mmCIF file of C-alpha atoms in Angstrom:
data_model
loop_
_atom_site.group_PDB
_atom_site.id
_atom_site.type_symbol
_atom_site.label_atom_id
_atom_site.label_comp_id
_atom_site.label_asym_id
_atom_site.label_seq_id
_atom_site.Cartn_x
_atom_site.Cartn_y
_atom_site.Cartn_z
ATOM 1 C CA MET A 123 120.888 75.876 86.363
ATOM 2 C CA GLN A 124 117.233 77.075 85.486
ATOM 3 C CA ALA A 125 114.734 79.929 86.762
ATOM 4 C CA ARG A 126 111.297 79.497 86.045
ATOM 5 C CA LEU A 127 107.759 80.908 86.896
ATOM 6 C CA MET A 128 105.870 78.315 88.251
ATOM 7 C CA ASP A 129 102.498 78.203 86.467
ATOM 8 C CA GLN A 130 101.925 74.751 84.922
ATOM 9 C CA PRO A 131 99.159 72.478 85.872
ATOM 10 C CA ALA A 132 101.348 70.150 87.603
ATOM 11 C CA ASP A 133 102.725 73.017 89.590
ATOM 12 C CA PHE A 134 99.239 74.106 90.888
ATOM 13 C CA LYS A 135 98.727 70.422 91.592
ATOM 14 C CA ARG A 136 101.657 69.717 93.619
ATOM 15 C CA LEU A 137 101.389 72.804 95.616
ATOM 16 C CA GLY A 138 97.699 72.612 96.215
ATOM 17 C CA ILE A 139 96.982 75.886 94.662
ATOM 18 C CA ASN A 140 93.656 76.818 93.228
ATOM 19 C CA PRO A 141 94.732 78.135 89.422
ATOM 20 C CA ASP A 142 91.233 80.004 89.215
ATOM 21 C CA GLN A 143 91.178 81.918 92.494
ATOM 22 C CA VAL A 144 93.317 83.102 95.273
ATOM 23 C CA GLU A 145 92.452 81.451 98.487
ATOM 24 C CA PRO A 146 92.874 82.853 102.130
ATOM 25 C CA TRP A 147 95.141 80.212 103.060
ATOM 26 C CA GLU A 148 97.946 81.845 101.016
ATOM 27 C CA GLU A 149 97.946 85.008 102.962
ATOM 28 C CA ALA A 150 98.984 82.897 105.932
ATOM 29 C CA ARG A 151 102.710 82.064 106.971
ATOM 30 C CA ARG A 152 104.209 79.906 104.015
ATOM 31 C CA GLU A 153 107.717 79.514 105.240
ATOM 32 C CA PRO A 154 109.297 77.675 108.217
ATOM 33 C CA PRO A 155 112.003 79.139 110.416
ATOM 34 C CA ALA A 156 114.818 77.263 108.418
ATOM 35 C CA PRO A 157 118.086 78.859 107.556
ATOM 36 C CA GLY A 158 117.628 80.908 104.788
ATOM 37 C CA HIS A 159 113.750 81.233 104.914
ATOM 38 C CA ASN A 160 111.808 84.187 105.257
ATOM 39 C CA GLU A 161 108.935 86.249 104.342
ATOM 40 C CA VAL A 162 107.201 89.723 104.549
ATOM 41 C CA TRP A 163 103.897 91.263 104.647
ATOM 42 C CA TYR A 164 104.642 94.645 103.293
ATOM 43 C CA PHE A 165 102.032 97.568 103.177
ATOM 44 C CA ASP A 166 102.468 101.133 101.535
ATOM 45 C CA ALA A 167 100.325 104.165 100.790
ATOM 46 C CA THR A 168 100.403 107.632 99.472
ATOM 47 C CA PHE A 169 97.894 110.390 101.062
ATOM 48 C CA ALA A 170 95.973 113.463 100.250
ATOM 49 C CA ASP A 171 98.048 115.476 102.245
ATOM 50 C CA GLY A 172 101.464 114.526 100.580
ATOM 51 C CA SER A 173 102.421 112.154 103.409
ATOM 52 C CA LYS A 174 103.705 108.329 102.762
ATOM 53 C CA SER A 175 103.799 105.312 104.837
ATOM 54 C CA VAL A 176 105.844 101.981 104.334
ATOM 55 C CA VAL A 177 105.612 99.130 106.662
ATOM 56 C CA GLY A 178 106.917 95.836 106.904
ATOM 57 C CA PHE A 179 106.283 92.628 109.107
ATOM 58 C CA ARG A 180 108.865 90.000 109.008
ATOM 59 C CA PRO A 181 109.155 86.730 111.279
ATOM 60 C CA LYS A 182 112.891 86.657 110.886
ATOM 61 C CA ASP A 183 115.331 89.699 110.804
ATOM 62 C CA PRO A 184 117.048 89.705 107.565
ATOM 63 C CA ALA A 185 120.464 89.655 109.094
ATOM 64 C CA LYS A 186 119.521 86.542 110.645
ATOM 65 C CA MET A 187 118.284 84.517 107.966
ATOM 66 C CA ALA A 188 121.028 81.929 108.428
ATOM 67 C CA THR A 189 119.335 81.080 111.897
ATOM 68 C CA ALA A 190 116.746 78.229 112.535
ATOM 69 C CA THR A 191 114.696 80.635 115.206
ATOM 70 C CA ASP A 192 112.650 83.311 114.294
ATOM 71 C CA SER A 193 113.464 86.978 115.156
ATOM 72 C CA PRO A 194 110.333 88.823 114.451
ATOM 73 C CA ASN A 195 110.898 92.651 113.656
ATOM 74 C CA VAL A 196 108.486 95.636 112.234
ATOM 75 C CA ASN A 197 110.086 98.577 110.221
ATOM 76 C CA ILE A 198 107.948 101.808 109.608
ATOM 77 C CA MET A 199 109.188 104.777 107.505
ATOM 78 C CA LEU A 200 106.830 107.586 107.255
ATOM 79 C CA THR A 201 107.386 110.996 105.063
ATOM 80 C CA THR A 202 105.734 113.885 106.341
ATOM 81 C CA PRO A 203 103.890 116.619 103.907
ATOM 82 C CA ASN A 204 107.161 118.622 103.824
ATOM 83 C CA GLY A 205 109.394 115.566 102.767
ATOM 84 C CA ALA A 206 111.042 114.822 106.076
ATOM 85 C CA THR A 207 111.503 111.205 106.814
ATOM 86 C CA ARG A 208 110.495 109.821 110.028
ATOM 87 C CA SER A 209 111.305 105.931 110.832
ATOM 88 C CA ASP A 210 111.879 102.895 113.336
ATOM 89 C CA PHE A 211 112.422 99.357 113.830
ATOM 90 C CA HIS A 212 110.901 97.184 116.216
ATOM 91 C CA TYR A 213 112.674 93.772 117.390
ATOM 92 C CA PHE A 214 110.980 91.244 119.413
ATOM 93 C CA THR A 215 111.952 87.644 120.473
ATOM 94 C CA ALA A 216 109.999 84.729 119.249
ATOM 95 C CA ALA A 217 108.279 84.412 122.592
ATOM 96 C CA GLU A 218 106.827 87.698 122.184
ATOM 97 C CA ALA A 219 105.038 87.119 118.474
ATOM 98 C CA THR A 220 102.730 85.213 116.827
ATOM 99 C CA THR A 221 102.652 84.532 112.836
ATOM 100 C CA GLY A 222 99.224 82.845 111.755
ATOM 101 C CA THR A 223 99.876 79.941 109.722
ATOM 102 C CA THR A 224 96.173 78.686 108.772
ATOM 103 C CA VAL A 225 94.017 81.642 107.420
ATOM 104 C CA GLY A 226 94.614 85.344 106.646
ATOM 105 C CA CYS A 227 97.483 87.739 107.567
ATOM 106 C CA ASP A 228 97.474 87.297 111.262
ATOM 107 C CA LEU A 229 100.362 88.843 112.710
ATOM 108 C CA GLN A 230 101.001 89.980 116.536
ATOM 109 C CA TYR A 231 104.592 91.165 116.970
ATOM 110 C CA GLY A 232 104.975 92.375 120.720
ATOM 111 C CA THR A 233 103.094 95.772 120.169
ATOM 112 C CA ASP A 234 102.432 95.553 116.650
ATOM 113 C CA THR A 235 99.744 94.092 114.699
ATOM 114 C CA ALA A 236 98.374 93.148 111.021
ATOM 115 C CA LYS A 237 95.355 91.148 110.371
ATOM 116 C CA GLY A 238 93.540 90.805 106.826
ATOM 117 C CA ASP A 239 91.871 88.660 104.473
ATOM 118 C CA PHE A 240 92.603 90.082 100.931
ATOM 119 C CA LYS A 241 89.443 92.332 101.521
ATOM 120 C CA THR A 242 90.438 94.485 104.524
ATOM 121 C CA TYR A 243 93.528 94.944 106.608
ATOM 122 C CA ASP A 244 94.364 96.616 109.733
ATOM 123 C CA ILE A 245 97.874 97.748 110.569
ATOM 124 C CA HIS A 246 98.717 98.936 114.249
ATOM 125 C CA VAL A 247 102.492 100.051 114.777
ATOM 126 C CA ALA A 248 102.803 101.356 118.492
ATOM 127 C CA PRO A 249 104.828 104.960 118.447
ATOM 128 C CA THR A 250 107.231 103.249 120.937
ATOM 129 C CA ASN A 251 109.794 105.777 119.596
ATOM 130 C CA GLY A 252 107.343 108.514 118.588
ATOM 131 C CA VAL A 253 106.531 106.854 115.333
ATOM 132 C CA GLY A 254 103.879 104.866 114.441
ATOM 133 C CA CYS A 255 100.602 104.336 112.585
ATOM 134 C CA ASP A 256 96.963 102.932 112.668
ATOM 135 C CA LEU A 257 95.834 101.941 109.222
ATOM 136 C CA HIS A 258 92.741 100.549 107.755
ATOM 137 C CA TYR A 259 93.103 98.930 104.113
ATOM 138 C CA GLU A 260 89.852 98.353 102.020
ATOM 139 C CA ALA A 261 90.873 96.379 98.753
ATOM 140 C CA LEU A 262 89.794 98.013 95.682
ATOM 141 C CA THR A 263 91.037 95.063 93.053
ATOM 142 C CA ALA A 264 90.967 91.473 93.333
ATOM 143 C CA PRO A 265 94.154 89.946 94.636
ATOM 144 C CA PHE A 266 96.509 89.184 92.036
ATOM 145 C CA ARG A 267 99.284 86.260 91.601
ATOM 146 C CA GLN A 268 101.102 85.252 88.324
ATOM 147 C CA GLY A 269 100.840 81.741 87.990
ATOM 148 C CA THR A 270 101.234 80.226 91.496
ATOM 149 C CA GLY A 271 103.092 83.485 92.345
ATOM 150 C CA ILE A 272 106.392 81.307 92.974
ATOM 151 C CA VAL A 273 109.567 81.860 90.825
ATOM 152 C CA ALA A 274 111.538 78.608 91.296
ATOM 153 C CA PHE A 275 115.430 78.382 90.854
ATOM 154 C CA GLY A 276 117.484 75.585 90.288
ATOM 155 C CA ASP A 277 117.152 72.159 88.196
ATOM 156 C CA HIS A 278 114.922 70.793 90.233
ATOM 157 C CA ASP A 279 113.202 74.046 91.967
ATOM 158 C CA GLU A 280 115.675 73.940 95.095
ATOM 159 C CA ASP A 281 115.194 77.603 95.924
ATOM 160 C CA HIS A 282 112.032 79.936 95.393
ATOM 161 C CA HIS A 283 111.010 83.606 95.702
ATOM 162 C CA THR A 284 107.406 84.875 95.329
ATOM 163 C CA ASP A 285 104.983 87.819 95.243
ATOM 164 C CA LEU A 286 101.145 87.953 96.157
ATOM 165 C CA ALA A 287 99.754 91.314 95.778
ATOM 166 C CA VAL A 288 96.557 93.461 96.328
ATOM 167 C CA PRO A 289 97.623 96.350 94.393
ATOM 168 C CA LYS A 290 95.104 98.938 95.045
ATOM 169 C CA ASN A 291 93.436 99.665 98.274
ATOM 170 C CA LYS A 292 91.589 102.719 100.072
ATOM 171 C CA VAL A 293 93.541 103.718 103.118
ATOM 172 C CA THR A 294 92.416 105.650 106.197
ATOM 173 C CA GLY A 295 93.431 106.275 109.672
ATOM 174 C CA THR A 296 96.443 107.916 111.408
ATOM 175 C CA LEU A 297 100.023 108.404 111.249
ATOM 176 C CA THR A 298 102.044 109.158 114.514
ATOM 177 C CA TYR A 299 105.248 111.191 114.309
ATOM 178 C CA ASP A 300 106.451 114.636 115.822
ATOM 179 C CA GLY A 301 103.889 113.751 118.930
ATOM 180 C CA VAL A 302 100.959 113.976 116.996
ATOM 181 C CA ALA A 303 98.358 111.690 115.442
ATOM 182 C CA HIS A 304 97.562 112.974 111.930
ATOM 183 C CA GLN A 305 94.473 111.849 110.065
ATOM 184 C CA VAL A 306 95.069 110.713 106.656
ATOM 185 C CA THR A 307 93.001 109.187 103.590
ATOM 186 C CA GLY A 308 94.840 107.947 100.333
ATOM 187 C CA LEU A 309 95.788 104.924 98.094
ATOM 188 C CA GLY A 310 98.004 101.967 98.978
ATOM 189 C CA TYR A 311 99.554 98.620 97.957
ATOM 190 C CA HIS A 312 100.017 95.441 99.908
ATOM 191 C CA ASP A 313 102.013 92.173 98.973
ATOM 192 C CA HIS A 314 103.025 89.280 100.533
ATOM 193 C CA GLN A 315 106.475 87.576 100.042
ATOM 194 C CA TRP A 316 108.141 84.426 100.934
ATOM 195 C CA MET A 317 111.659 82.996 100.054
ATOM 196 C CA THR A 318 113.985 80.114 100.640
ATOM 197 C CA THR A 319 117.059 82.446 100.470
ATOM 198 C CA ASN A 320 118.392 86.063 100.081
ATOM 199 C CA PRO A 321 116.696 87.430 96.769
ATOM 200 C CA ILE A 322 120.028 89.072 95.915
ATOM 201 C CA SER A 323 121.528 85.655 95.199
ATOM 202 C CA LEU A 324 118.666 85.053 92.914
ATOM 203 C CA TYR A 325 118.056 87.812 90.595
ATOM 204 C CA HIS A 326 120.443 90.135 88.625
ATOM 205 C CA HIS A 327 117.767 93.040 88.790
ATOM 206 C CA TRP A 328 114.122 93.818 88.910
ATOM 207 C CA LEU A 329 111.918 96.661 88.074
ATOM 208 C CA TRP A 330 108.901 96.846 90.398
ATOM 209 C CA GLY A 331 105.931 99.100 90.593
ATOM 210 C CA ARG A 332 102.366 99.997 90.199
ATOM 211 C CA MET A 333 100.509 102.500 88.472
ATOM 212 C CA TYR A 334 96.926 103.983 88.994
ATOM 213 C CA THR A 335 95.088 105.470 86.131
ATOM 214 C CA ASN A 336 91.559 106.606 86.121
ATOM 215 C CA ARG A 337 90.515 103.154 84.232
ATOM 216 C CA TYR A 338 93.300 100.858 85.182
ATOM 217 C CA THR A 339 95.349 99.486 88.060
ATOM 218 C CA VAL A 340 98.727 98.472 86.647
ATOM 219 C CA TYR A 341 100.908 95.758 88.364
ATOM 220 C CA ILE A 342 104.632 94.994 87.246
ATOM 221 C CA TYR A 343 107.259 92.732 88.664
ATOM 222 C CA ASP A 344 109.879 92.187 86.029
ATOM 223 C CA PHE A 345 112.643 89.915 87.314
ATOM 224 C CA VAL A 346 115.817 88.843 85.270
ATOM 225 C CA ALA A 347 117.448 86.300 87.001
ATOM 226 C CA ALA A 348 121.187 86.076 88.093
ATOM 227 C CA GLN A 349 124.072 85.020 85.811
ATOM 228 C CA ARG A 350 123.885 81.078 87.088
ATOM 229 C CA TYR A 351 120.342 80.984 86.045
ATOM 230 C CA GLY A 352 120.936 82.140 82.533
ATOM 231 C CA PHE A 353 119.709 85.680 83.001
ATOM 232 C CA ALA A 354 116.131 84.419 82.276
ATOM 233 C CA GLN A 355 113.403 87.055 82.134
ATOM 234 C CA LEU A 356 110.438 86.198 84.466
ATOM 235 C CA PRO A 357 107.886 88.831 84.456
ATOM 236 C CA MET A 358 104.770 89.271 86.406
ATOM 237 C CA PHE A 359 102.195 91.406 85.044
ATOM 238 C CA GLY A 360 98.385 92.255 85.592
ATOM 239 C CA LEU A 361 96.128 94.749 84.443
ATOM 240 C CA LEU A 362 93.042 95.322 86.602
ATOM 241 C CA ASP A 363 89.853 97.288 86.069
ATOM 242 C CA ASN A 364 89.084 100.154 88.299
ATOM 243 C CA GLU A 365 85.287 99.937 87.823
ATOM 244 C CA THR A 366 84.917 96.238 88.901
ATOM 245 C CA GLY A 367 88.374 95.479 90.690
ATOM 246 C CA ASN A 368 88.847 92.470 88.383
ATOM 247 C CA LEU A 369 91.826 91.359 86.311
ATOM 248 C CA LEU A 370 91.497 92.265 83.040
ATOM 249 C CA PHE A 371 94.921 90.822 81.448
ATOM 250 C CA GLU A 372 97.663 88.659 82.744
ATOM 251 C CA THR A 373 100.660 88.028 80.583
ATOM 252 C CA GLU A 374 101.663 84.573 79.338
ATOM 253 C CA GLY A 375 105.322 85.631 79.259
ATOM 254 C CA GLN A 376 105.251 86.784 75.880
ATOM 255 C CA PHE A 377 106.502 90.386 75.597
ATOM 256 C CA THR A 378 108.936 92.757 73.959
ATOM 257 C CA LEU A 379 111.116 95.526 75.894
ATOM 258 C CA ALA A 380 112.459 98.650 74.451
ATOM 259 C CA LYS A 381 114.501 100.992 76.455
ATOM 260 C CA THR A 382 116.880 103.887 76.049
ATOM 261 C CA LEU A 383 119.315 104.016 78.975
ATOM 262 C CA SER A 384 120.712 106.956 81.130
ATOM 263 C CA ARG A 385 124.022 107.247 83.163
ATOM 264 C CA GLN A 386 123.569 107.316 86.842
ATOM 265 C CA PRO A 387 126.579 109.369 88.151
ATOM 266 C CA GLN A 388 126.579 108.438 91.545
ATOM 267 C CA LEU A 389 126.516 104.789 90.812
ATOM 268 C CA LYS A 390 128.381 104.866 87.615
ATOM 269 C CA ARG A 391 125.934 102.579 85.854
ATOM 270 C CA ASP A 392 123.403 102.738 83.338
ATOM 271 C CA PHE A 393 119.739 102.603 84.064
ATOM 272 C CA PRO A 394 116.667 102.734 81.823
ATOM 273 C CA LYS A 395 115.469 106.132 81.147
ATOM 274 C CA ASN A 396 112.409 104.954 79.290
ATOM 275 C CA SER A 397 111.030 101.695 79.289
ATOM 276 C CA HIS A 398 108.540 100.318 76.630
ATOM 277 C CA TYR A 399 106.776 96.814 77.485
ATOM 278 C CA VAL A 400 104.404 95.291 74.994
ATOM 279 C CA PHE A 401 102.799 92.057 76.403
ATOM 280 C CA THR A 402 100.862 89.595 74.089
ATOM 281 C CA ASN A 403 98.821 86.604 74.617
ATOM 282 C CA ALA A 404 97.652 83.908 72.563
ATOM 283 C CA ASP A 405 94.006 85.105 72.355
ATOM 284 C CA GLY A 406 95.260 88.129 70.823
ATOM 285 C CA ALA A 407 94.669 90.819 73.794
ATOM 286 C CA SER A 408 97.781 92.747 74.685
ATOM 287 C CA VAL A 409 98.909 95.729 76.877
ATOM 288 C CA ASP A 410 101.560 98.495 75.905
ATOM 289 C CA LEU A 411 102.882 100.078 78.618
ATOM 290 C CA ALA A 412 105.423 102.954 78.344
ATOM 291 C CA ILE A 413 107.535 104.493 81.498
ATOM 292 C CA THR A 414 109.428 107.265 81.449
ATOM 293 C CA TRP A 415 110.966 108.797 84.810
ATOM 294 C CA GLN A 416 111.026 112.458 85.829
ATOM 295 C CA ASP A 417 112.634 112.317 89.113
ATOM 296 C CA GLU A 418 114.941 110.094 91.152
ATOM 297 C CA LEU A 419 113.623 109.813 94.759
ATOM 298 C CA GLU A 420 116.254 107.432 96.055
ATOM 299 C CA VAL A 421 119.940 106.473 95.013
ATOM 300 C CA ARG A 422 121.261 103.725 97.227
ATOM 301 C CA ASP A 423 125.078 102.280 96.743
ATOM 302 C CA MET A 424 124.756 98.907 98.536
ATOM 303 C CA TYR A 425 128.227 97.657 97.769
ATOM 304 C CA THR A 426 130.888 100.332 97.686
ATOM 305 C CA ASN A 427 131.369 101.198 101.167
ATOM 306 C CA LEU A 428 130.740 97.604 102.812
ATOM 307 C CA PRO A 429 133.485 96.325 104.836
ATOM 308 C CA ALA A 430 135.647 93.864 103.027
ATOM 309 C CA SER A 431 134.125 90.810 104.414
ATOM 310 C CA ALA A 432 130.725 91.830 103.252
ATOM 311 C CA LYS A 433 132.052 92.777 99.777
ATOM 312 C CA GLN A 434 133.705 89.172 99.845
ATOM 313 C CA GLN A 435 130.256 87.500 100.333
ATOM 314 C CA PHE A 436 128.777 89.643 97.370
ATOM 315 C CA ASP A 437 131.750 88.810 95.308
ATOM 316 C CA ALA A 438 130.953 85.097 95.991
ATOM 317 C CA ILE A 439 127.491 85.175 94.349
ATOM 318 C CA GLY A 440 128.428 87.859 91.641
ATOM 319 C CA ALA A 441 126.609 90.529 93.394
ATOM 320 C CA GLN A 442 127.153 94.253 93.534
ATOM 321 C CA PRO A 443 123.504 95.666 94.641
ATOM 322 C CA ALA A 444 122.499 99.085 93.931
ATOM 323 C CA TYR A 445 119.052 100.589 94.297
ATOM 324 C CA MET A 446 117.082 103.255 92.406
ATOM 325 C CA ARG A 447 113.513 104.643 93.122
ATOM 326 C CA TYR A 448 111.716 106.808 90.673
ATOM 327 C CA TYR A 449 108.937 109.192 90.048
ATOM 328 C CA ALA A 450 107.513 108.593 86.743
ATOM 329 C CA LYS A 451 104.917 109.249 84.193
ATOM 330 C CA GLY A 452 103.268 106.048 82.573
ATOM 331 C CA THR A 453 100.864 105.365 79.462
ATOM 332 C CA VAL A 454 98.935 101.998 79.266
ATOM 333 C CA SER A 455 96.989 100.928 76.097
ATOM 334 C CA TYR A 456 94.895 97.834 76.514
ATOM 335 C CA THR A 457 93.478 95.826 73.329
ATOM 336 C CA ASP A 458 91.209 93.034 74.379
ATOM 337 C CA ALA A 459 90.717 89.984 72.460
ATOM 338 C CA THR A 460 87.975 91.407 70.213
ATOM 339 C CA GLY A 461 90.342 94.313 69.393
ATOM 340 C CA ARG A 462 88.994 97.197 71.310
ATOM 341 C CA GLN A 463 91.897 99.200 72.630
ATOM 342 C CA THR A 464 91.669 101.796 75.429
ATOM 343 C CA THR A 465 94.196 104.055 76.504
ATOM 344 C CA SER A 466 94.979 105.844 79.938
ATOM 345 C CA ARG A 467 97.723 107.713 81.732
ATOM 346 C CA GLY A 468 98.928 108.148 85.332
ATOM 347 C CA ASP A 469 101.910 108.739 87.792
ATOM 348 C CA MET A 470 104.126 105.913 88.922
ATOM 349 C CA ILE A 471 106.333 105.272 91.759
ATOM 350 C CA TYR A 472 108.584 102.319 90.824
ATOM 351 C CA GLU A 473 111.912 100.689 92.284
ATOM 352 C CA TYR A 474 114.895 99.310 90.210
ATOM 353 C CA ALA A 475 117.050 96.785 92.134
ATOM 354 C CA TYR A 476 120.327 96.373 90.323
ATOM 355 C CA LEU A 477 121.666 93.661 92.248
ATOM 356 C CA GLY A 478 124.381 91.921 89.807
ATOM 357 C CA LYS A 479 127.420 93.245 88.055
ATOM 358 C CA PRO A 480 126.745 95.072 84.732
ATOM 359 C CA ASP A 481 126.705 92.282 82.116
ATOM 360 C CA PRO A 482 125.948 93.045 78.645
ATOM 361 C CA GLY A 483 123.655 89.571 78.516
ATOM 362 C CA ALA A 484 121.629 90.872 81.441
ATOM 363 C CA HIS A 485 118.700 92.645 79.842
ATOM 364 C CA ILE A 486 119.367 95.853 81.021
#
C-alpha cells in the first residue's frame, strides 16, 4: 500500500483547495463524527517569564474515536516559571458543544472557547479546577500547509492525516494557576489537524518542531509512514521570513538527512542526537537545517506498562509507541534561487514520536 502527500493539481481540484492561498474555510471543522475520525485545534506558547502553555480542543475524545458521536473535550497544560506543571481536562456532551463547520476556528465547548481566522485567535479555558487561560494570538507569519496539507494512505487514499499551521504568533493574556491570574507575553504556535484514524496506525515515526531565529521561522513535520506503507518519507517543511511573515521556501520533497544516533537508556532505543537536513528545489533554492538536542524534556514509554489487551491492539498494527521531547540548538542556511545565502541560529523545542517497532528500514 502507498502513502503520499496530496500535492498534485488533481488533488487540489478534487478537494476544492486553492493551491495559491490558504482560505478561511480550511480552519473550520473538516471531519464528520464518524468512527475513527477526529481533529484537533492545538495552541502552544512560551512566555517571557519562563512559563509555557499547551491547549487542545477536540470534538471527539481520543479514547472514543471508534464511536459515531461527538465527545468534545479540552486539555490544558501549563508550566510555571519554576518548572511545575498544572493541567486539566474538560469533558462535555455533544449537546454542550458547537464546532463551527463553515469559516474559521469557531469552537464553543461548554465553558471553553477558541475563535480565530489565521490572523488572530482568542482562547478561553475556564479555570474550573484552578487551571485556565485567556490568551490572544496575533499571527506574525502567514498560515502554512504543505501541498493540500493532507497525507493520504492506501492505494485509493482510503485514510488521511493532516496539518495546517500558523507557525509564529505573538501571544498575550493570562494564565490561571495556584489561584492567581498571571499576565504573560510571548510567542506561540497553532495548528489544526484532522484524520480518519489514529495516527499511530499510519506512521512509524515523526519529528515535529519549529524554530524561531532572528531572521526566519522554521516549520518541520518529518513523517515516515508505517511498514505496511513502505516506510515512505513524507516531509512537510517551510521557511518563513520574520520581517514580512511570508513563505520563502516550501520543500518539493527532495531532501537528504544525515544523523548520528544516541541510545535512550529508559526506552532502550536509538534516537537521533544530531539531524542534518538539506532540502533542495528544482529552481536551485535550498535550505540546510542542522539540529542538535541539548536536553531531554520528556521521556514517555507508551507501551511497556500497558495491560495485555492494550498491547495486543498495538501489536496488531506493528506499533510499540514511545515519545521524546527535546530542547535543541539549530542552524538554518537559506540559499535562494539566485544563489544568495543567509544563515541564522536559534533555539528549538521538538518532539520525536517513535511509534513503530525498531526496524533497520525505517529511516531512524
